[in-house]
Structure formats: C-alpha cells, structure tokens
C-alpha cells in the first residue's frame, strides 16, 4: 500500500501538491486506525505549558527540527520534562517505528 501512495504525483492525477499531501495523510491515519496505532503528534500542535517554555529556549533551526517530533510526543503523552528517561525514549522510538517510515 505504501509504494502506490508515495508514488502519487500531482501532475499524473490532476491534483495540487496540497491535495496529494492531504490524501497521503488520510491514508496513513486510516491505516493507523485499523491497526489501532495512536497517531504521531502533528507539527504545529500546541504544547503543554512546561514543554512550550522549554521549546521556546531551544536555539537553532537544525536542533529544533531534530527534537520537534520527540517534544510533541512527550507533550501529547503528558510526560513532564522531569520524567524523561531511557524507557520514555524507548517508547517514543517504538511508536515512531510503528507510525512513520522514519
């Protein structure tokens, strides 16, 4: 299922880039629902106050890009900054492997 969805090109189906992106997201979410996998937190989602405060202090675009999915996951999963440890990181990595192709 992955390859046909990823190989969709806007020009071949007469859609805009945004429409193709939306359909890819919808397919991913639907498959996750059938597999009973919780979705990855979306970019732009609101962080809980503790994480929003820390996130505001993270310098550099490259660092922010590398940490954003992890911070969103922690915020959505209600993990406080003081509770982050190796098992939490392992849980994030398992979740990421189940939900994304990264």
PDB file of N, CA and C in Angstrom:
ATOM      1  N   UNK A   1       0.827  -1.197   0.000  1.00  0.00           N
ATOM      2  CA  UNK A   1       0.000   0.000   0.000  1.00  0.00           C
ATOM      3  C   UNK A   1       0.872   1.262   0.000  1.00  0.00           C
ATOM      4  N   UNK A   2       2.015   1.182   0.692  1.00  0.00           N
ATOM      5  CA  UNK A   2       2.857   2.358   0.843  1.00  0.00           C
ATOM      6  C   UNK A   2       3.378   2.878  -0.493  1.00  0.00           C
ATOM      7  N   UNK A   3       3.907   1.983  -1.313  1.00  0.00           N
ATOM      8  CA  UNK A   3       4.547   2.424  -2.551  1.00  0.00           C
ATOM      9  C   UNK A   3       3.595   3.140  -3.506  1.00  0.00           C
ATOM     10  N   UNK A   4       2.391   2.607  -3.757  1.00  0.00           N
ATOM     11  CA  UNK A   4       1.488   3.343  -4.646  1.00  0.00           C
ATOM     12  C   UNK A   4       1.099   4.721  -4.101  1.00  0.00           C
ATOM     13  N   UNK A   5       0.922   4.804  -2.790  1.00  0.00           N
ATOM     14  CA  UNK A   5       0.543   6.096  -2.197  1.00  0.00           C
ATOM     15  C   UNK A   5       1.705   7.081  -2.294  1.00  0.00           C
ATOM     16  N   UNK A   6       2.911   6.621  -1.994  1.00  0.00           N
ATOM     17  CA  UNK A   6       4.076   7.506  -2.053  1.00  0.00           C
ATOM     18  C   UNK A   6       4.421   7.911  -3.483  1.00  0.00           C
ATOM     19  N   UNK A   7       4.092   7.064  -4.430  1.00  0.00           N
ATOM     20  CA  UNK A   7       4.452   7.380  -5.814  1.00  0.00           C
ATOM     21  C   UNK A   7       3.433   8.275  -6.516  1.00  0.00           C
ATOM     22  N   UNK A   8       2.337   8.622  -5.840  1.00  0.00           N
ATOM     23  CA  UNK A   8       1.374   9.554  -6.426  1.00  0.00           C
ATOM     24  C   UNK A   8       2.045  10.881  -6.748  1.00  0.00           C
ATOM     25  N   UNK A   9       1.868  11.343  -7.954  1.00  0.00           N
ATOM     26  CA  UNK A   9       2.424  12.639  -8.345  1.00  0.00           C
ATOM     27  C   UNK A   9       1.256  13.543  -8.733  1.00  0.00           C
ATOM     28  N   UNK A  10       1.249  14.773  -8.237  1.00  0.00           N
ATOM     29  CA  UNK A  10       0.124  15.680  -8.508  1.00  0.00           C
ATOM     30  C   UNK A  10      -0.219  15.818  -9.993  1.00  0.00           C
ATOM     31  N   UNK A  11       0.792  15.874 -10.844  1.00  0.00           N
ATOM     32  CA  UNK A  11       0.541  16.084 -12.280  1.00  0.00           C
ATOM     33  C   UNK A  11      -0.162  14.889 -12.910  1.00  0.00           C
ATOM     34  N   UNK A  12       0.147  13.685 -12.469  1.00  0.00           N
ATOM     35  CA  UNK A  12      -0.450  12.496 -13.084  1.00  0.00           C
ATOM     36  C   UNK A  12      -1.917  12.313 -12.720  1.00  0.00           C
ATOM     37  N   UNK A  13      -2.328  12.829 -11.561  1.00  0.00           N
ATOM     38  CA  UNK A  13      -3.726  12.677 -11.145  1.00  0.00           C
ATOM     39  C   UNK A  13      -4.520  13.980 -11.259  1.00  0.00           C
ATOM     40  N   UNK A  14      -3.837  15.060 -11.655  1.00  0.00           N
ATOM     41  CA  UNK A  14      -4.529  16.335 -11.828  1.00  0.00           C
ATOM     42  C   UNK A  14      -4.878  17.024 -10.519  1.00  0.00           C
ATOM     43  N   UNK A  15      -4.104  16.773  -9.483  1.00  0.00           N
ATOM     44  CA  UNK A  15      -4.332  17.389  -8.173  1.00  0.00           C
ATOM     45  C   UNK A  15      -3.228  18.384  -7.882  1.00  0.00           C
ATOM     46  N   UNK A  16      -3.461  19.192  -6.842  1.00  0.00           N
ATOM     47  CA  UNK A  16      -2.398  20.080  -6.360  1.00  0.00           C
ATOM     48  C   UNK A  16      -1.503  19.287  -5.410  1.00  0.00           C
ATOM     49  N   UNK A  17      -0.340  19.835  -5.120  1.00  0.00           N
ATOM     50  CA  UNK A  17       0.584  19.207  -4.176  1.00  0.00           C
ATOM     51  C   UNK A  17      -0.081  19.054  -2.812  1.00  0.00           C
ATOM     52  N   UNK A  18      -0.821  20.058  -2.402  1.00  0.00           N
ATOM     53  CA  UNK A  18      -1.519  20.035  -1.110  1.00  0.00           C
ATOM     54  C   UNK A  18      -2.554  18.913  -1.060  1.00  0.00           C
ATOM     55  N   UNK A  19      -3.295  18.694  -2.149  1.00  0.00           N
ATOM     56  CA  UNK A  19      -4.300  17.639  -2.190  1.00  0.00           C
ATOM     57  C   UNK A  19      -3.648  16.263  -2.056  1.00  0.00           C
ATOM     58  N   UNK A  20      -2.544  16.048  -2.768  1.00  0.00           N
ATOM     59  CA  UNK A  20      -1.828  14.771  -2.662  1.00  0.00           C
ATOM     60  C   UNK A  20      -1.340  14.565  -1.231  1.00  0.00           C
ATOM     61  N   UNK A  21      -0.799  15.608  -0.639  1.00  0.00           N
ATOM     62  CA  UNK A  21      -0.324  15.527   0.744  1.00  0.00           C
ATOM     63  C   UNK A  21      -1.462  15.177   1.694  1.00  0.00           C
ATOM     64  N   UNK A  22      -2.609  15.800   1.504  1.00  0.00           N
ATOM     65  CA  UNK A  22      -3.772  15.501   2.352  1.00  0.00           C
ATOM     66  C   UNK A  22      -4.221  14.054   2.202  1.00  0.00           C
ATOM     67  N   UNK A  23      -4.239  13.555   0.977  1.00  0.00           N
ATOM     68  CA  UNK A  23      -4.654  12.159   0.763  1.00  0.00           C
ATOM     69  C   UNK A  23      -3.657  11.184   1.376  1.00  0.00           C
ATOM     70  N   UNK A  24      -2.372  11.479   1.269  1.00  0.00           N
ATOM     71  CA  UNK A  24      -1.364  10.619   1.900  1.00  0.00           C
ATOM     72  C   UNK A  24      -1.564  10.582   3.409  1.00  0.00           C
ATOM     73  N   UNK A  25      -1.800  11.744   3.994  1.00  0.00           N
ATOM     74  CA  UNK A  25      -2.035  11.810   5.441  1.00  0.00           C
ATOM     75  C   UNK A  25      -3.282  11.034   5.819  1.00  0.00           C
ATOM     76  N   UNK A  26      -4.346  11.180   5.043  1.00  0.00           N
ATOM     77  CA  UNK A  26      -5.587  10.457   5.344  1.00  0.00           C
ATOM     78  C   UNK A  26      -5.398   8.948   5.267  1.00  0.00           C
ATOM     79  N   UNK A  27      -4.654   8.483   4.271  1.00  0.00           N
ATOM     80  CA  UNK A  27      -4.391   7.042   4.150  1.00  0.00           C
ATOM     81  C   UNK A  27      -3.591   6.555   5.352  1.00  0.00           C
ATOM     82  N   UNK A  28      -2.553   7.296   5.718  1.00  0.00           N
ATOM     83  CA  UNK A  28      -1.720   6.912   6.862  1.00  0.00           C
ATOM     84  C   UNK A  28      -2.549   6.845   8.144  1.00  0.00           C
ATOM     85  N   UNK A  29      -3.388   7.846   8.351  1.00  0.00           N
ATOM     86  CA  UNK A  29      -4.237   7.871   9.553  1.00  0.00           C
ATOM     87  C   UNK A  29      -5.246   6.717   9.548  1.00  0.00           C
ATOM     88  N   UNK A  30      -5.832   6.442   8.397  1.00  0.00           N
ATOM     89  CA  UNK A  30      -6.808   5.345   8.310  1.00  0.00           C
ATOM     90  C   UNK A  30      -6.137   4.010   8.603  1.00  0.00           C
ATOM     91  N   UNK A  31      -4.972   3.783   8.028  1.00  0.00           N
ATOM     92  CA  UNK A  31      -4.262   2.528   8.294  1.00  0.00           C
ATOM     93  C   UNK A  31      -3.872   2.431   9.762  1.00  0.00           C
ATOM     94  N   UNK A  32      -3.449   3.538  10.351  1.00  0.00           N
ATOM     95  CA  UNK A  32      -3.134   3.554  11.779  1.00  0.00           C
ATOM     96  C   UNK A  32      -4.348   3.244  12.631  1.00  0.00           C
ATOM     97  N   UNK A  33      -5.502   3.741  12.221  1.00  0.00           N
ATOM     98  CA  UNK A  33      -6.728   3.476  12.960  1.00  0.00           C
ATOM     99  C   UNK A  33      -7.058   1.983  12.901  1.00  0.00           C
ATOM    100  N   UNK A  34      -6.947   1.382  11.720  1.00  0.00           N
ATOM    101  CA  UNK A  34      -7.232  -0.042  11.593  1.00  0.00           C
ATOM    102  C   UNK A  34      -6.243  -0.885  12.385  1.00  0.00           C
ATOM    103  N   UNK A  35      -5.015  -0.413  12.516  1.00  0.00           N
ATOM    104  CA  UNK A  35      -4.007  -1.140  13.272  1.00  0.00           C
ATOM    105  C   UNK A  35      -4.039  -0.773  14.747  1.00  0.00           C
ATOM    106  N   UNK A  36      -4.905   0.136  15.114  1.00  0.00           N
ATOM    107  CA  UNK A  36      -5.042   0.615  16.490  1.00  0.00           C
ATOM    108  C   UNK A  36      -3.763   1.280  16.992  1.00  0.00           C
ATOM    109  N   UNK A  37      -3.120   2.047  16.110  1.00  0.00           N
ATOM    110  CA  UNK A  37      -1.907   2.777  16.463  1.00  0.00           C
ATOM    111  C   UNK A  37      -2.284   4.225  16.700  1.00  0.00           C
ATOM    112  N   UNK A  38      -1.781   4.788  17.797  1.00  0.00           N
ATOM    113  CA  UNK A  38      -2.030   6.202  18.058  1.00  0.00           C
ATOM    114  C   UNK A  38      -1.248   7.031  17.042  1.00  0.00           C
ATOM    115  N   UNK A  39      -1.842   8.102  16.520  1.00  0.00           N
ATOM    116  CA  UNK A  39      -1.141   8.913  15.514  1.00  0.00           C
ATOM    117  C   UNK A  39       0.035   9.676  16.109  1.00  0.00           C
ATOM    118  N   UNK A  40       0.998   9.971  15.255  1.00  0.00           N
ATOM    119  CA  UNK A  40       2.092  10.842  15.678  1.00  0.00           C
ATOM    120  C   UNK A  40       1.514  12.237  15.869  1.00  0.00           C
ATOM    121  N   UNK A  41       1.982  12.942  16.894  1.00  0.00           N
ATOM    122  CA  UNK A  41       1.545  14.321  17.071  1.00  0.00           C
ATOM    123  C   UNK A  41       1.922  15.160  15.853  1.00  0.00           C
ATOM    124  N   UNK A  42       1.036  16.023  15.448  1.00  0.00           N
ATOM    125  CA  UNK A  42       1.248  16.808  14.233  1.00  0.00           C
ATOM    126  C   UNK A  42       2.098  18.051  14.481  1.00  0.00           C
ATOM    127  N   UNK A  43       2.874  18.442  13.481  1.00  0.00           N
ATOM    128  CA  UNK A  43       3.599  19.707  13.595  1.00  0.00           C
ATOM    129  C   UNK A  43       2.614  20.858  13.777  1.00  0.00           C
ATOM    130  N   UNK A  44       2.985  21.809  14.598  1.00  0.00           N
ATOM    131  CA  UNK A  44       2.129  22.960  14.832  1.00  0.00           C
ATOM    132  C   UNK A  44       1.131  22.770  15.962  1.00  0.00           C
ATOM    133  N   UNK A  45       1.088  21.568  16.549  1.00  0.00           N
ATOM    134  CA  UNK A  45       0.162  21.354  17.658  1.00  0.00           C
ATOM    135  C   UNK A  45       0.619  22.153  18.875  1.00  0.00           C
ATOM    136  N   UNK A  46      -0.318  22.468  19.744  1.00  0.00           N
ATOM    137  CA  UNK A  46       0.014  23.213  20.954  1.00  0.00           C
ATOM    138  C   UNK A  46       0.684  22.291  21.963  1.00  0.00           C
ATOM    139  N   UNK A  47       1.756  22.777  22.544  1.00  0.00           N
ATOM    140  CA  UNK A  47       2.453  22.017  23.579  1.00  0.00           C
ATOM    141  C   UNK A  47       1.881  22.389  24.939  1.00  0.00           C
ATOM    142  N   UNK A  48       1.992  21.457  25.890  1.00  0.00           N
ATOM    143  CA  UNK A  48       1.599  21.791  27.256  1.00  0.00           C
ATOM    144  C   UNK A  48       2.570  22.859  27.761  1.00  0.00           C
ATOM    145  N   UNK A  49       2.164  23.667  28.739  1.00  0.00           N
ATOM    146  CA  UNK A  49       2.985  24.805  29.163  1.00  0.00           C
ATOM    147  C   UNK A  49       4.437  24.462  29.523  1.00  0.00           C
ATOM    148  N   UNK A  50       4.669  23.358  30.217  1.00  0.00           N
ATOM    149  CA  UNK A  50       6.045  23.006  30.610  1.00  0.00           C
ATOM    150  C   UNK A  50       6.925  22.800  29.387  1.00  0.00           C
ATOM    151  N   UNK A  51       6.389  22.132  28.365  1.00  0.00           N
ATOM    152  CA  UNK A  51       7.167  21.888  27.151  1.00  0.00           C
ATOM    153  C   UNK A  51       7.245  23.133  26.279  1.00  0.00           C
ATOM    154  N   UNK A  52       6.209  23.933  26.260  1.00  0.00           N
ATOM    155  CA  UNK A  52       6.232  25.169  25.467  1.00  0.00           C
ATOM    156  C   UNK A  52       7.325  26.106  25.975  1.00  0.00           C
ATOM    157  N   UNK A  53       7.484  26.174  27.289  1.00  0.00           N
ATOM    158  CA  UNK A  53       8.509  27.029  27.890  1.00  0.00           C
ATOM    159  C   UNK A  53       9.907  26.539  27.503  1.00  0.00           C
ATOM    160  N   UNK A  54      10.138  25.241  27.610  1.00  0.00           N
ATOM    161  CA  UNK A  54      11.436  24.682  27.230  1.00  0.00           C
ATOM    162  C   UNK A  54      11.685  24.812  25.732  1.00  0.00           C
ATOM    163  N   UNK A  55      10.639  24.587  24.946  1.00  0.00           N
ATOM    164  CA  UNK A  55      10.776  24.648  23.487  1.00  0.00           C
ATOM    165  C   UNK A  55      11.187  26.047  23.035  1.00  0.00           C
ATOM    166  N   UNK A  56      10.664  27.051  23.699  1.00  0.00           N
ATOM    167  CA  UNK A  56      10.992  28.431  23.341  1.00  0.00           C
ATOM    168  C   UNK A  56      12.474  28.724  23.556  1.00  0.00           C
ATOM    169  N   UNK A  57      13.124  27.965  24.438  1.00  0.00           N
ATOM    170  CA  UNK A  57      14.535  28.192  24.745  1.00  0.00           C
ATOM    171  C   UNK A  57      15.485  27.380  23.858  1.00  0.00           C
ATOM    172  N   UNK A  58      14.943  26.510  22.995  1.00  0.00           N
ATOM    173  CA  UNK A  58      15.802  25.686  22.132  1.00  0.00           C
ATOM    174  C   UNK A  58      16.329  26.559  20.985  1.00  0.00           C
ATOM    175  N   UNK A  59      17.663  26.673  20.890  1.00  0.00           N
ATOM    176  CA  UNK A  59      18.230  27.523  19.839  1.00  0.00           C
ATOM    177  C   UNK A  59      18.461  26.743  18.543  1.00  0.00           C
ATOM    178  N   UNK A  60      18.463  27.437  17.457  1.00  0.00           N
ATOM    179  CA  UNK A  60      18.866  26.857  16.176  1.00  0.00           C
ATOM    180  C   UNK A  60      17.810  26.032  15.490  1.00  0.00           C
ATOM    181  N   UNK A  61      17.615  26.306  14.217  1.00  0.00           N
ATOM    182  CA  UNK A  61      16.613  25.613  13.414  1.00  0.00           C
ATOM    183  C   UNK A  61      16.908  24.119  13.300  1.00  0.00           C
ATOM    184  N   UNK A  62      18.163  23.766  13.113  1.00  0.00           N
ATOM    185  CA  UNK A  62      18.531  22.350  12.947  1.00  0.00           C
ATOM    186  C   UNK A  62      18.226  21.549  14.221  1.00  0.00           C
ATOM    187  N   UNK A  63      18.555  22.088  15.360  1.00  0.00           N
ATOM    188  CA  UNK A  63      18.261  21.424  16.633  1.00  0.00           C
ATOM    189  C   UNK A  63      16.761  21.285  16.821  1.00  0.00           C
ATOM    190  N   UNK A  64      16.019  22.311  16.507  1.00  0.00           N
ATOM    191  CA  UNK A  64      14.564  22.283  16.660  1.00  0.00           C
ATOM    192  C   UNK A  64      13.947  21.223  15.741  1.00  0.00           C
ATOM    193  N   UNK A  65      14.461  21.114  14.494  1.00  0.00           N
ATOM    194  CA  UNK A  65      13.935  20.106  13.572  1.00  0.00           C
ATOM    195  C   UNK A  65      14.181  18.697  14.112  1.00  0.00           C
ATOM    196  N   UNK A  66      15.330  18.482  14.716  1.00  0.00           N
ATOM    197  CA  UNK A  66      15.670  17.150  15.215  1.00  0.00           C
ATOM    198  C   UNK A  66      14.880  16.769  16.466  1.00  0.00           C
ATOM    199  N   UNK A  67      14.506  17.749  17.260  1.00  0.00           N
ATOM    200  CA  UNK A  67      13.821  17.474  18.520  1.00  0.00           C
ATOM    201  C   UNK A  67      12.300  17.599  18.459  1.00  0.00           C
ATOM    202  N   UNK A  68      11.768  18.193  17.410  1.00  0.00           N
ATOM    203  CA  UNK A  68      10.350  18.553  17.409  1.00  0.00           C
ATOM    204  C   UNK A  68       9.415  17.353  17.582  1.00  0.00           C
ATOM    205  N   UNK A  69       9.629  16.254  16.867  1.00  0.00           N
ATOM    206  CA  UNK A  69       8.728  15.104  16.991  1.00  0.00           C
ATOM    207  C   UNK A  69       8.765  14.528  18.411  1.00  0.00           C
ATOM    208  N   UNK A  70       9.951  14.480  18.999  1.00  0.00           N
ATOM    209  CA  UNK A  70      10.095  13.945  20.356  1.00  0.00           C
ATOM    210  C   UNK A  70       9.371  14.836  21.369  1.00  0.00           C
ATOM    211  N   UNK A  71       9.539  16.144  21.239  1.00  0.00           N
ATOM    212  CA  UNK A  71       8.891  17.073  22.171  1.00  0.00           C
ATOM    213  C   UNK A  71       7.369  17.026  22.006  1.00  0.00           C
ATOM    214  N   UNK A  72       6.886  16.944  20.776  1.00  0.00           N
ATOM    215  CA  UNK A  72       5.435  16.831  20.557  1.00  0.00           C
ATOM    216  C   UNK A  72       4.904  15.540  21.170  1.00  0.00           C
ATOM    217  N   UNK A  73       5.644  14.438  20.993  1.00  0.00           N
ATOM    218  CA  UNK A  73       5.247  13.160  21.567  1.00  0.00           C
ATOM    219  C   UNK A  73       5.151  13.270  23.090  1.00  0.00           C
ATOM    220  N   UNK A  74       6.162  13.843  23.710  1.00  0.00           N
ATOM    221  CA  UNK A  74       6.171  13.978  25.168  1.00  0.00           C
ATOM    222  C   UNK A  74       5.012  14.837  25.655  1.00  0.00           C
ATOM    223  N   UNK A  75       4.757  15.917  24.949  1.00  0.00           N
ATOM    224  CA  UNK A  75       3.663  16.804  25.331  1.00  0.00           C
ATOM    225  C   UNK A  75       2.317  16.103  25.203  1.00  0.00           C
ATOM    226  N   UNK A  76       2.115  15.408  24.086  1.00  0.00           N
ATOM    227  CA  UNK A  76       0.847  14.702  23.851  1.00  0.00           C
ATOM    228  C   UNK A  76       0.659  13.557  24.829  1.00  0.00           C
ATOM    229  N   UNK A  77       1.761  12.910  25.199  1.00  0.00           N
ATOM    230  CA  UNK A  77       1.716  11.756  26.105  1.00  0.00           C
ATOM    231  C   UNK A  77       1.718  12.176  27.576  1.00  0.00           C
ATOM    232  N   UNK A  78       1.692  13.476  27.844  1.00  0.00           N
ATOM    233  CA  UNK A  78       1.654  14.029  29.204  1.00  0.00           C
ATOM    234  C   UNK A  78       2.854  13.598  30.040  1.00  0.00           C
ATOM    235  N   UNK A  79       4.025  13.579  29.421  1.00  0.00           N
ATOM    236  CA  UNK A  79       5.269  13.285  30.131  1.00  0.00           C
ATOM    237  C   UNK A  79       5.897  14.621  30.483  1.00  0.00           C
ATOM    238  N   UNK A  80       6.144  14.851  31.760  1.00  0.00           N
ATOM    239  CA  UNK A  80       6.760  16.108  32.161  1.00  0.00           C
ATOM    240  C   UNK A  80       8.253  16.062  31.860  1.00  0.00           C
ATOM    241  N   UNK A  81       8.890  17.218  31.754  1.00  0.00           N
ATOM    242  CA  UNK A  81      10.330  17.222  31.489  1.00  0.00           C
ATOM    243  C   UNK A  81      11.136  16.434  32.518  1.00  0.00           C
ATOM    244  N   UNK A  82      10.706  16.441  33.758  1.00  0.00           N
ATOM    245  CA  UNK A  82      11.435  15.709  34.806  1.00  0.00           C
ATOM    246  C   UNK A  82      11.290  14.193  34.665  1.00  0.00           C
ATOM    247  N   UNK A  83      10.269  13.730  33.962  1.00  0.00           N
ATOM    248  CA  UNK A  83      10.020  12.292  33.829  1.00  0.00           C
ATOM    249  C   UNK A  83      10.706  11.652  32.627  1.00  0.00           C
ATOM    250  N   UNK A  84      11.385  12.441  31.809  1.00  0.00           N
ATOM    251  CA  UNK A  84      12.022  11.895  30.608  1.00  0.00           C
ATOM    252  C   UNK A  84      13.231  11.056  31.016  1.00  0.00           C
ATOM    253  N   UNK A  85      13.199   9.790  30.604  1.00  0.00           N
ATOM    254  CA  UNK A  85      14.302   8.882  30.884  1.00  0.00           C
ATOM    255  C   UNK A  85      14.423   7.884  29.740  1.00  0.00           C
ATOM    256  N   UNK A  86      15.282   6.910  29.896  1.00  0.00           N
ATOM    257  CA  UNK A  86      15.539   5.946  28.836  1.00  0.00           C
ATOM    258  C   UNK A  86      14.287   5.173  28.406  1.00  0.00           C
ATOM    259  N   UNK A  87      13.452   4.675  29.340  1.00  0.00           N
ATOM    260  CA  UNK A  87      12.230   3.973  28.919  1.00  0.00           C
ATOM    261  C   UNK A  87      11.265   4.859  28.110  1.00  0.00           C
ATOM    262  N   UNK A  88      11.195   6.144  28.436  1.00  0.00           N
ATOM    263  CA  UNK A  88      10.344   7.064  27.679  1.00  0.00           C
ATOM    264  C   UNK A  88      10.884   7.215  26.257  1.00  0.00           C
ATOM    265  N   UNK A  89      12.195   7.347  26.124  1.00  0.00           N
ATOM    266  CA  UNK A  89      12.806   7.441  24.798  1.00  0.00           C
ATOM    267  C   UNK A  89      12.569   6.158  24.006  1.00  0.00           C
ATOM    268  N   UNK A  90      12.691   4.998  24.673  1.00  0.00           N
ATOM    269  CA  UNK A  90      12.429   3.718  24.002  1.00  0.00           C
ATOM    270  C   UNK A  90      10.985   3.648  23.512  1.00  0.00           C
ATOM    271  N   UNK A  91      10.048   4.122  24.340  1.00  0.00           N
ATOM    272  CA  UNK A  91       8.635   4.125  23.953  1.00  0.00           C
ATOM    273  C   UNK A  91       8.401   5.014  22.733  1.00  0.00           C
ATOM    274  N   UNK A  92       9.066   6.174  22.710  1.00  0.00           N
ATOM    275  CA  UNK A  92       8.961   7.070  21.556  1.00  0.00           C
ATOM    276  C   UNK A  92       9.502   6.402  20.299  1.00  0.00           C
ATOM    277  N   UNK A  93      10.639   5.757  20.404  1.00  0.00           N
ATOM    278  CA  UNK A  93      11.249   5.123  19.231  1.00  0.00           C
ATOM    279  C   UNK A  93      10.379   3.977  18.709  1.00  0.00           C
ATOM    280  N   UNK A  94       9.783   3.191  19.599  1.00  0.00           N
ATOM    281  CA  UNK A  94       8.862   2.126  19.169  1.00  0.00           C
ATOM    282  C   UNK A  94       7.654   2.733  18.467  1.00  0.00           C
ATOM    283  N   UNK A  95       7.096   3.777  19.066  1.00  0.00           N
ATOM    284  CA  UNK A  95       5.924   4.441  18.482  1.00  0.00           C
ATOM    285  C   UNK A  95       6.264   5.014  17.110  1.00  0.00           C
ATOM    286  N   UNK A  96       7.400   5.651  17.010  1.00  0.00           N
ATOM    287  CA  UNK A  96       7.823   6.252  15.737  1.00  0.00           C
ATOM    288  C   UNK A  96       8.019   5.179  14.657  1.00  0.00           C
ATOM    289  N   UNK A  97       8.579   4.050  15.053  1.00  0.00           N
ATOM    290  CA  UNK A  97       8.778   2.951  14.088  1.00  0.00           C
ATOM    291  C   UNK A  97       7.443   2.390  13.597  1.00  0.00           C
ATOM    292  N   UNK A  98       6.434   2.377  14.465  1.00  0.00           N
ATOM    293  CA  UNK A  98       5.118   1.857  14.094  1.00  0.00           C
ATOM    294  C   UNK A  98       4.344   2.829  13.205  1.00  0.00           C
ATOM    295  N   UNK A  99       4.527   4.120  13.443  1.00  0.00           N
ATOM    296  CA  UNK A  99       3.664   5.118  12.825  1.00  0.00           C
ATOM    297  C   UNK A  99       4.270   5.788  11.592  1.00  0.00           C
ATOM    298  N   UNK A 100       5.592   5.908  11.547  1.00  0.00           N
ATOM    299  CA  UNK A 100       6.202   6.607  10.429  1.00  0.00           C
ATOM    300  C   UNK A 100       7.116   5.668   9.647  1.00  0.00           C
ATOM    301  N   UNK A 101       7.605   6.135   8.530  1.00  0.00           N
ATOM    302  CA  UNK A 101       8.563   5.349   7.769  1.00  0.00           C
ATOM    303  C   UNK A 101       9.988   5.752   8.103  1.00  0.00           C
ATOM    304  N   UNK A 102      10.156   6.613   9.110  1.00  0.00           N
ATOM    305  CA  UNK A 102      11.497   7.080   9.503  1.00  0.00           C
ATOM    306  C   UNK A 102      12.134   6.112  10.469  1.00  0.00           C
TER     307      UNK A 102
END
